[in-house]
Amino acid sequence: MNKKISLGAAIAYMAIVAAITFSITKIYSMNSFNTMMENINQRENNFEKISEVDRLVRENFYGNIDTESVNYAAVKGLIEGLNDKNSYYMTQQEYELFKSADTGRYVGIGVVVERSDEGYIKVTEVYPESSAALAGVKVDDIFVSVNDVPVNAENYTQLAKSLVGEAGTKVKLVRRVNNEEDILNIVRRDIDIPTVNYKIIGEGVGYVSFDDIKVGTAHQLEKAIKTMQDEKATSLVLDLRDIQTDSENYIVSMLQVIMPQGNVANRVYKNGKVVSLGKATTKGITIPITLLINERTSGTIELFAEALHGMQNCKIVGTRTAGNGLAKEVIKISDGSAMLLTTSVYETNTGAVYNNKGVIPDFEVIMDIDETQKDTVYGNIDIDTQLRKAYDISLAFAKTQEVNNNMND
């Protein structure tokens, strides 16, 4: 049996609901207002205390007050009071140095040198595609003169530094090889310091390791992957062990090399605001990828690992990473100074957040070695147990993908 209610009863019911809603809203608003006022009052009390201390110091301190030093200490103390190791204050001069910090670019002829036993300049490394490389300079070459000044133990440091200089300028070198000398006029150039090492380690598995993450790393990574694919690499192992970096832009550029078209990662702010870090515009790398990580993998390189982990063609081997997933930003102040402040947390395009918990490998392989052993162990598939596991997974992964591709064909 259907029951009907009168128009008056319906109106009364709606009025009651509206009253309840109004009351709840009013209570919530009052609570929010009270909380806000408490915060305002607390801040006012804090400022009053600071003002009182300032007055008492100026009235009673026996000595001269350096206002600039006091202001610096006060602002610095405010940031340090956050108890956040990632946040700090920079004076105008410190900020200028921060902006000009090493990006991995180098202006010079493109060599790494050391002093020889005789006091000459000995070449220990030649950067690929550098002016020195194009001029035919090789490892173990000796420079006995720079700009017509003979090199000796006393002036070695000064003359070695002169190999670096303004782009487009020339340096005249006398090279000695097998007791024969020739003259080289080499132009200094702006180049990227090599940070990416790569090789095929067997059965189509390409291995990539990183010395550091710099401005040119993404381009070098792209070139390394293309070169190995041209050499018939059917899977990749990317070694991220011991890499520690806060370079967000460089990491985003690396993700754009590998990830398929679309958003690569986000910042998530305290108020819930989500900001994209960038988008990939190509189909990305479709062959299987295995990542190597460990507890010393830290910072935005963890974002790189977690973001790739969201791809179907990626697996991870090693141990849990450090879990440093907070994002920092430089906020400029009106007087030219600035502060580096933790403002948000990193999130992958699949919604994964690794802060505090780290990136967790699919296959945990513990390898306990000390700092002195890394150079001989890492990358040596015979004794590097983590790399051996990654290699085996890459082979199996590649064969499975090949089977699937054949079935689809």
Short mmCIF file of N, CA and C in Angstrom, two decimals, residues 1-132:
data_model
loop_
_atom_site.label_atom_id
_atom_site.label_comp_id
_atom_site.label_asym_id
_atom_site.label_seq_id
_atom_site.Cartn_x
_atom_site.Cartn_y
_atom_site.Cartn_z
N MET A 1 0.84 -1.18 0.00
CA MET A 1 0.00 0.00 0.00
C MET A 1 0.89 1.25 0.00
N ASN A 2 0.65 2.14 -0.94
CA ASN A 2 1.44 3.35 -1.03
C ASN A 2 0.97 4.36 0.00
N LYS A 3 1.96 4.98 0.66
CA LYS A 3 1.64 6.01 1.63
C LYS A 3 2.00 7.37 1.05
N LYS A 4 1.15 8.34 1.27
CA LYS A 4 1.39 9.69 0.81
C LYS A 4 1.57 10.60 2.00
N ILE A 5 2.49 11.58 1.83
CA ILE A 5 2.66 12.56 2.90
C ILE A 5 2.15 13.90 2.39
N SER A 6 1.68 14.68 3.31
CA SER A 6 1.10 15.97 2.93
C SER A 6 2.20 16.94 2.54
N LEU A 7 1.80 17.99 1.80
CA LEU A 7 2.74 19.01 1.39
C LEU A 7 3.35 19.71 2.61
N GLY A 8 2.54 19.91 3.63
CA GLY A 8 3.03 20.57 4.85
C GLY A 8 4.09 19.75 5.54
N ALA A 9 3.86 18.42 5.59
CA ALA A 9 4.84 17.54 6.24
C ALA A 9 6.16 17.53 5.48
N ALA A 10 6.07 17.55 4.16
CA ALA A 10 7.27 17.56 3.33
C ALA A 10 8.07 18.84 3.56
N ILE A 11 7.34 19.95 3.63
CA ILE A 11 8.01 21.24 3.86
C ILE A 11 8.67 21.25 5.23
N ALA A 12 7.95 20.71 6.23
CA ALA A 12 8.52 20.65 7.58
C ALA A 12 9.77 19.79 7.62
N TYR A 13 9.74 18.66 6.91
CA TYR A 13 10.89 17.76 6.86
C TYR A 13 12.10 18.45 6.24
N MET A 14 11.85 19.16 5.12
CA MET A 14 12.93 19.88 4.44
C MET A 14 13.50 20.97 5.33
N ALA A 15 12.65 21.60 6.10
CA ALA A 15 13.11 22.66 7.01
C ALA A 15 14.01 22.09 8.09
N ILE A 16 13.62 20.91 8.61
CA ILE A 16 14.43 20.26 9.64
C ILE A 16 15.80 19.89 9.09
N VAL A 17 15.84 19.30 7.89
CA VAL A 17 17.10 18.93 7.25
C VAL A 17 17.98 20.16 7.03
N ALA A 18 17.36 21.23 6.55
CA ALA A 18 18.11 22.46 6.31
C ALA A 18 18.68 23.01 7.61
N ALA A 19 17.90 22.94 8.68
CA ALA A 19 18.36 23.44 9.98
C ALA A 19 19.54 22.63 10.49
N ILE A 20 19.42 21.30 10.35
CA ILE A 20 20.52 20.44 10.79
C ILE A 20 21.78 20.73 9.99
N THR A 21 21.61 20.85 8.66
CA THR A 21 22.75 21.15 7.79
C THR A 21 23.39 22.48 8.17
N PHE A 22 22.56 23.49 8.40
CA PHE A 22 23.06 24.81 8.79
C PHE A 22 23.83 24.73 10.10
N SER A 23 23.27 23.96 11.06
CA SER A 23 23.91 23.86 12.37
C SER A 23 25.29 23.19 12.26
N ILE A 24 25.33 22.09 11.48
CA ILE A 24 26.60 21.38 11.31
C ILE A 24 27.63 22.27 10.63
N THR A 25 27.16 22.98 9.58
CA THR A 25 28.06 23.88 8.85
C THR A 25 28.58 24.98 9.77
N LYS A 26 27.65 25.51 10.60
CA LYS A 26 28.03 26.60 11.51
C LYS A 26 29.06 26.11 12.54
N ILE A 27 28.80 24.89 13.07
CA ILE A 27 29.73 24.34 14.06
C ILE A 27 31.10 24.13 13.44
N TYR A 28 31.13 23.56 12.20
CA TYR A 28 32.39 23.32 11.51
C TYR A 28 33.11 24.64 11.24
N SER A 29 32.35 25.64 10.79
CA SER A 29 32.92 26.95 10.49
C SER A 29 33.49 27.59 11.75
N MET A 30 32.74 27.47 12.86
CA MET A 30 33.21 28.05 14.11
C MET A 30 34.49 27.37 14.59
N ASN A 31 34.53 26.02 14.44
CA ASN A 31 35.74 25.29 14.83
C ASN A 31 36.94 25.71 13.98
N SER A 32 36.68 25.84 12.66
CA SER A 32 37.75 26.26 11.77
C SER A 32 38.21 27.68 12.11
N PHE A 33 37.23 28.55 12.39
CA PHE A 33 37.55 29.94 12.73
C PHE A 33 38.36 30.00 14.03
N ASN A 34 37.90 29.19 15.01
CA ASN A 34 38.60 29.18 16.30
C ASN A 34 40.03 28.68 16.16
N THR A 35 40.19 27.61 15.33
CA THR A 35 41.54 27.07 15.08
C THR A 35 42.42 28.11 14.42
N MET A 36 41.83 28.80 13.41
CA MET A 36 42.58 29.83 12.71
C MET A 36 42.99 30.95 13.66
N MET A 37 42.05 31.36 14.54
CA MET A 37 42.35 32.44 15.48
C MET A 37 43.42 32.01 16.48
N GLU A 38 43.36 30.73 16.89
CA GLU A 38 44.39 30.22 17.80
C GLU A 38 45.76 30.29 17.15
N ASN A 39 45.82 29.91 15.84
CA ASN A 39 47.08 29.96 15.11
C ASN A 39 47.58 31.40 14.98
N ILE A 40 46.63 32.32 14.68
CA ILE A 40 47.00 33.73 14.55
C ILE A 40 47.51 34.27 15.87
N ASN A 41 46.78 33.95 16.94
CA ASN A 41 47.19 34.41 18.26
C ASN A 41 48.55 33.85 18.66
N GLN A 42 48.77 32.56 18.31
CA GLN A 42 50.06 31.93 18.62
C GLN A 42 51.19 32.63 17.88
N ARG A 43 50.96 32.94 16.60
CA ARG A 43 51.99 33.63 15.82
C ARG A 43 52.25 35.02 16.37
N GLU A 44 51.14 35.71 16.76
CA GLU A 44 51.31 37.05 17.34
C GLU A 44 52.14 36.99 18.62
N ASN A 45 51.86 35.98 19.46
CA ASN A 45 52.63 35.82 20.69
C ASN A 45 54.10 35.56 20.39
N ASN A 46 54.35 34.72 19.34
CA ASN A 46 55.74 34.44 18.97
C ASN A 46 56.46 35.70 18.51
N PHE A 47 55.77 36.50 17.66
CA PHE A 47 56.38 37.73 17.17
C PHE A 47 56.61 38.72 18.31
N GLU A 48 55.67 38.76 19.24
CA GLU A 48 55.83 39.64 20.40
C GLU A 48 57.06 39.23 21.23
N LYS A 49 57.28 37.91 21.35
CA LYS A 49 58.43 37.42 22.10
C LYS A 49 59.72 37.79 21.39
N ILE A 50 59.74 37.62 20.07
CA ILE A 50 60.93 37.98 19.31
C ILE A 50 61.21 39.47 19.43
N SER A 51 60.13 40.27 19.35
CA SER A 51 60.26 41.71 19.48
C SER A 51 60.79 42.10 20.87
N GLU A 52 60.28 41.40 21.89
CA GLU A 52 60.71 41.69 23.26
C GLU A 52 62.19 41.35 23.44
N VAL A 53 62.62 40.19 22.93
CA VAL A 53 64.03 39.80 23.03
C VAL A 53 64.91 40.81 22.30
N ASP A 54 64.46 41.23 21.11
CA ASP A 54 65.22 42.22 20.35
C ASP A 54 65.39 43.51 21.15
N ARG A 55 64.30 43.96 21.77
CA ARG A 55 64.36 45.19 22.56
C ARG A 55 65.30 45.05 23.76
N LEU A 56 65.19 43.91 24.47
CA LEU A 56 66.01 43.70 25.65
C LEU A 56 67.49 43.59 25.30
N VAL A 57 67.78 42.94 24.18
CA VAL A 57 69.18 42.83 23.74
C VAL A 57 69.74 44.21 23.44
N ARG A 58 68.98 45.00 22.69
CA ARG A 58 69.45 46.31 22.30
C ARG A 58 69.62 47.24 23.51
N GLU A 59 68.79 47.02 24.53
CA GLU A 59 68.88 47.84 25.73
C GLU A 59 70.03 47.42 26.64
N ASN A 60 70.36 46.14 26.66
CA ASN A 60 71.27 45.63 27.68
C ASN A 60 72.60 45.06 27.17
N PHE A 61 72.69 44.77 25.87
CA PHE A 61 73.92 44.14 25.37
C PHE A 61 75.08 45.12 25.43
N TYR A 62 76.19 44.67 26.05
CA TYR A 62 77.38 45.51 26.17
C TYR A 62 78.28 45.25 24.97
N GLY A 63 78.07 45.98 23.93
CA GLY A 63 78.84 45.79 22.71
C GLY A 63 78.10 46.33 21.52
N ASN A 64 78.73 46.26 20.35
CA ASN A 64 78.10 46.73 19.12
C ASN A 64 77.26 45.62 18.50
N ILE A 65 76.11 45.97 17.99
CA ILE A 65 75.21 45.00 17.36
C ILE A 65 75.31 45.13 15.85
N ASP A 66 75.69 44.04 15.21
CA ASP A 66 75.74 43.98 13.74
C ASP A 66 74.35 43.54 13.27
N THR A 67 73.54 44.48 12.85
CA THR A 67 72.14 44.19 12.49
C THR A 67 72.04 43.16 11.38
N GLU A 68 72.94 43.25 10.40
CA GLU A 68 72.91 42.30 9.29
C GLU A 68 73.16 40.87 9.78
N SER A 69 74.13 40.73 10.67
CA SER A 69 74.43 39.40 11.21
C SER A 69 73.27 38.87 12.04
N VAL A 70 72.66 39.76 12.82
CA VAL A 70 71.52 39.35 13.64
C VAL A 70 70.35 38.89 12.77
N ASN A 71 70.06 39.65 11.70
CA ASN A 71 68.97 39.27 10.80
C ASN A 71 69.24 37.94 10.12
N TYR A 72 70.51 37.77 9.71
CA TYR A 72 70.89 36.51 9.06
C TYR A 72 70.68 35.33 10.00
N ALA A 73 71.14 35.49 11.24
CA ALA A 73 71.02 34.41 12.22
C ALA A 73 69.55 34.12 12.53
N ALA A 74 68.72 35.16 12.57
CA ALA A 74 67.30 34.98 12.88
C ALA A 74 66.59 34.20 11.78
N VAL A 75 66.84 34.60 10.53
CA VAL A 75 66.20 33.92 9.40
C VAL A 75 66.71 32.48 9.28
N LYS A 76 68.02 32.33 9.40
CA LYS A 76 68.62 30.99 9.33
C LYS A 76 68.07 30.10 10.44
N GLY A 77 67.92 30.68 11.65
CA GLY A 77 67.39 29.90 12.76
C GLY A 77 65.95 29.48 12.54
N LEU A 78 65.16 30.33 11.87
CA LEU A 78 63.77 29.98 11.58
C LEU A 78 63.69 28.74 10.71
N ILE A 79 64.55 28.69 9.67
CA ILE A 79 64.54 27.53 8.78
C ILE A 79 65.10 26.30 9.49
N GLU A 80 66.17 26.49 10.26
CA GLU A 80 66.75 25.36 10.99
C GLU A 80 65.79 24.81 12.03
N GLY A 81 64.90 25.68 12.54
CA GLY A 81 63.91 25.24 13.52
C GLY A 81 62.88 24.27 12.96
N LEU A 82 62.84 24.14 11.63
CA LEU A 82 61.94 23.16 11.01
C LEU A 82 62.42 21.73 11.22
N ASN A 83 63.69 21.60 11.63
CA ASN A 83 64.31 20.28 11.83
C ASN A 83 64.22 19.42 10.57
N ASP A 84 64.43 20.06 9.44
CA ASP A 84 64.41 19.38 8.15
C ASP A 84 65.79 19.55 7.51
N LYS A 85 66.52 18.47 7.39
CA LYS A 85 67.89 18.53 6.87
C LYS A 85 67.94 19.01 5.42
N ASN A 86 66.80 18.93 4.71
CA ASN A 86 66.78 19.32 3.30
C ASN A 86 66.47 20.80 3.10
N SER A 87 66.06 21.51 4.15
CA SER A 87 65.69 22.92 4.03
C SER A 87 66.76 23.80 4.66
N TYR A 88 67.14 24.87 3.96
CA TYR A 88 68.11 25.79 4.53
C TYR A 88 68.03 27.15 3.83
N TYR A 89 68.57 28.15 4.53
CA TYR A 89 68.55 29.53 4.04
C TYR A 89 69.87 29.85 3.35
N MET A 90 69.80 30.68 2.28
CA MET A 90 71.00 31.10 1.55
C MET A 90 71.02 32.61 1.42
N THR A 91 72.15 33.22 1.75
CA THR A 91 72.31 34.64 1.49
C THR A 91 72.33 34.86 -0.03
N GLN A 92 72.32 36.13 -0.43
CA GLN A 92 72.35 36.43 -1.85
C GLN A 92 73.59 35.84 -2.51
N GLN A 93 74.74 35.95 -1.83
CA GLN A 93 75.99 35.41 -2.38
C GLN A 93 75.94 33.89 -2.44
N GLU A 94 75.40 33.28 -1.39
CA GLU A 94 75.29 31.81 -1.37
C GLU A 94 74.32 31.32 -2.44
N TYR A 95 73.27 32.09 -2.67
CA TYR A 95 72.29 31.73 -3.69
C TYR A 95 72.91 31.79 -5.09
N GLU A 96 73.74 32.82 -5.34
CA GLU A 96 74.41 32.93 -6.63
C GLU A 96 75.33 31.74 -6.86
N LEU A 97 76.05 31.33 -5.81
CA LEU A 97 76.91 30.15 -5.92
C LEU A 97 76.08 28.90 -6.15
N PHE A 98 74.93 28.81 -5.49
CA PHE A 98 74.04 27.66 -5.64
C PHE A 98 73.58 27.55 -7.09
N LYS A 99 73.23 28.68 -7.70
CA LYS A 99 72.74 28.66 -9.08
C LYS A 99 73.84 28.26 -10.07
N SER A 100 75.08 28.59 -9.72
CA SER A 100 76.19 28.29 -10.64
C SER A 100 76.91 27.00 -10.28
N ALA A 101 76.27 26.19 -9.42
CA ALA A 101 76.89 24.93 -8.99
C ALA A 101 77.13 24.02 -10.19
N ASP A 102 78.02 23.05 -10.01
CA ASP A 102 78.42 22.15 -11.09
C ASP A 102 77.22 21.43 -11.70
N THR A 103 77.08 21.56 -13.02
CA THR A 103 76.01 20.89 -13.73
C THR A 103 76.52 19.72 -14.56
N GLY A 104 77.83 19.55 -14.57
CA GLY A 104 78.40 18.47 -15.38
C GLY A 104 78.86 18.95 -16.73
N ARG A 105 78.81 20.27 -16.96
CA ARG A 105 79.34 20.81 -18.21
C ARG A 105 80.79 21.25 -17.97
N TYR A 106 81.57 21.17 -19.02
CA TYR A 106 83.00 21.41 -18.93
C TYR A 106 83.42 22.25 -20.13
N VAL A 107 84.22 23.27 -19.90
CA VAL A 107 84.75 24.07 -21.00
C VAL A 107 86.27 23.91 -21.01
N GLY A 108 86.78 23.28 -22.03
CA GLY A 108 88.22 23.04 -22.13
C GLY A 108 88.50 22.15 -23.33
N ILE A 109 89.68 21.53 -23.32
CA ILE A 109 90.03 20.68 -24.46
C ILE A 109 89.47 19.27 -24.32
N GLY A 110 89.03 18.90 -23.08
CA GLY A 110 88.36 17.62 -22.89
C GLY A 110 89.24 16.49 -22.43
N VAL A 111 90.12 16.77 -21.45
CA VAL A 111 90.98 15.72 -20.92
C VAL A 111 90.99 15.77 -19.40
N VAL A 112 91.31 14.63 -18.79
CA VAL A 112 91.64 14.55 -17.37
C VAL A 112 93.13 14.26 -17.29
N VAL A 113 93.85 14.99 -16.43
CA VAL A 113 95.31 14.86 -16.41
C VAL A 113 95.83 14.64 -14.99
N GLU A 114 97.08 14.23 -14.92
CA GLU A 114 97.81 14.13 -13.66
C GLU A 114 99.26 14.48 -13.93
N ARG A 115 100.02 14.71 -12.86
CA ARG A 115 101.43 15.04 -13.03
C ARG A 115 102.23 13.76 -13.23
N SER A 116 103.07 13.75 -14.25
CA SER A 116 103.93 12.58 -14.50
C SER A 116 105.11 12.59 -13.53
N ASP A 117 105.84 11.51 -13.52
CA ASP A 117 107.00 11.41 -12.63
C ASP A 117 108.03 12.51 -12.92
N GLU A 118 108.06 12.95 -14.18
CA GLU A 118 109.02 13.99 -14.57
C GLU A 118 108.49 15.40 -14.35
N GLY A 119 107.23 15.50 -13.89
CA GLY A 119 106.64 16.82 -13.67
C GLY A 119 105.83 17.34 -14.84
N TYR A 120 105.67 16.53 -15.90
CA TYR A 120 104.91 16.96 -17.07
C TYR A 120 103.40 16.70 -16.86
N ILE A 121 102.59 17.13 -17.84
CA ILE A 121 101.14 16.89 -17.81
C ILE A 121 100.86 15.58 -18.53
N LYS A 122 100.34 14.61 -17.81
CA LYS A 122 100.05 13.29 -18.38
C LYS A 122 98.54 13.11 -18.52
N VAL A 123 98.08 12.67 -19.69
CA VAL A 123 96.66 12.49 -19.96
C VAL A 123 96.20 11.13 -19.42
N THR A 124 95.18 11.15 -18.55
CA THR A 124 94.65 9.90 -17.99
C THR A 124 93.27 9.55 -18.56
N GLU A 125 92.60 10.54 -19.17
CA GLU A 125 91.29 10.28 -19.76
C GLU A 125 91.03 11.33 -20.83
N VAL A 126 90.41 10.90 -21.92
CA VAL A 126 90.02 11.81 -23.00
C VAL A 126 88.51 11.70 -23.19
N TYR A 127 87.81 12.82 -23.06
CA TYR A 127 86.36 12.79 -23.20
C TYR A 127 85.98 12.55 -24.66
N PRO A 128 85.02 11.64 -24.89
CA PRO A 128 84.57 11.39 -26.27
C PRO A 128 84.04 12.66 -26.93
N GLU A 129 84.34 12.81 -28.20
CA GLU A 129 83.84 13.92 -29.01
C GLU A 129 84.36 15.28 -28.55
N SER A 130 85.37 15.29 -27.71
CA SER A 130 85.97 16.55 -27.27
C SER A 130 86.98 17.04 -28.31
N SER A 131 87.45 18.28 -28.13
CA SER A 131 88.47 18.82 -29.03
C SER A 131 89.74 17.98 -28.99
N ALA A 132 90.10 17.53 -27.79
CA ALA A 132 91.31 16.70 -27.66
C ALA A 132 91.16 15.39 -28.42
#
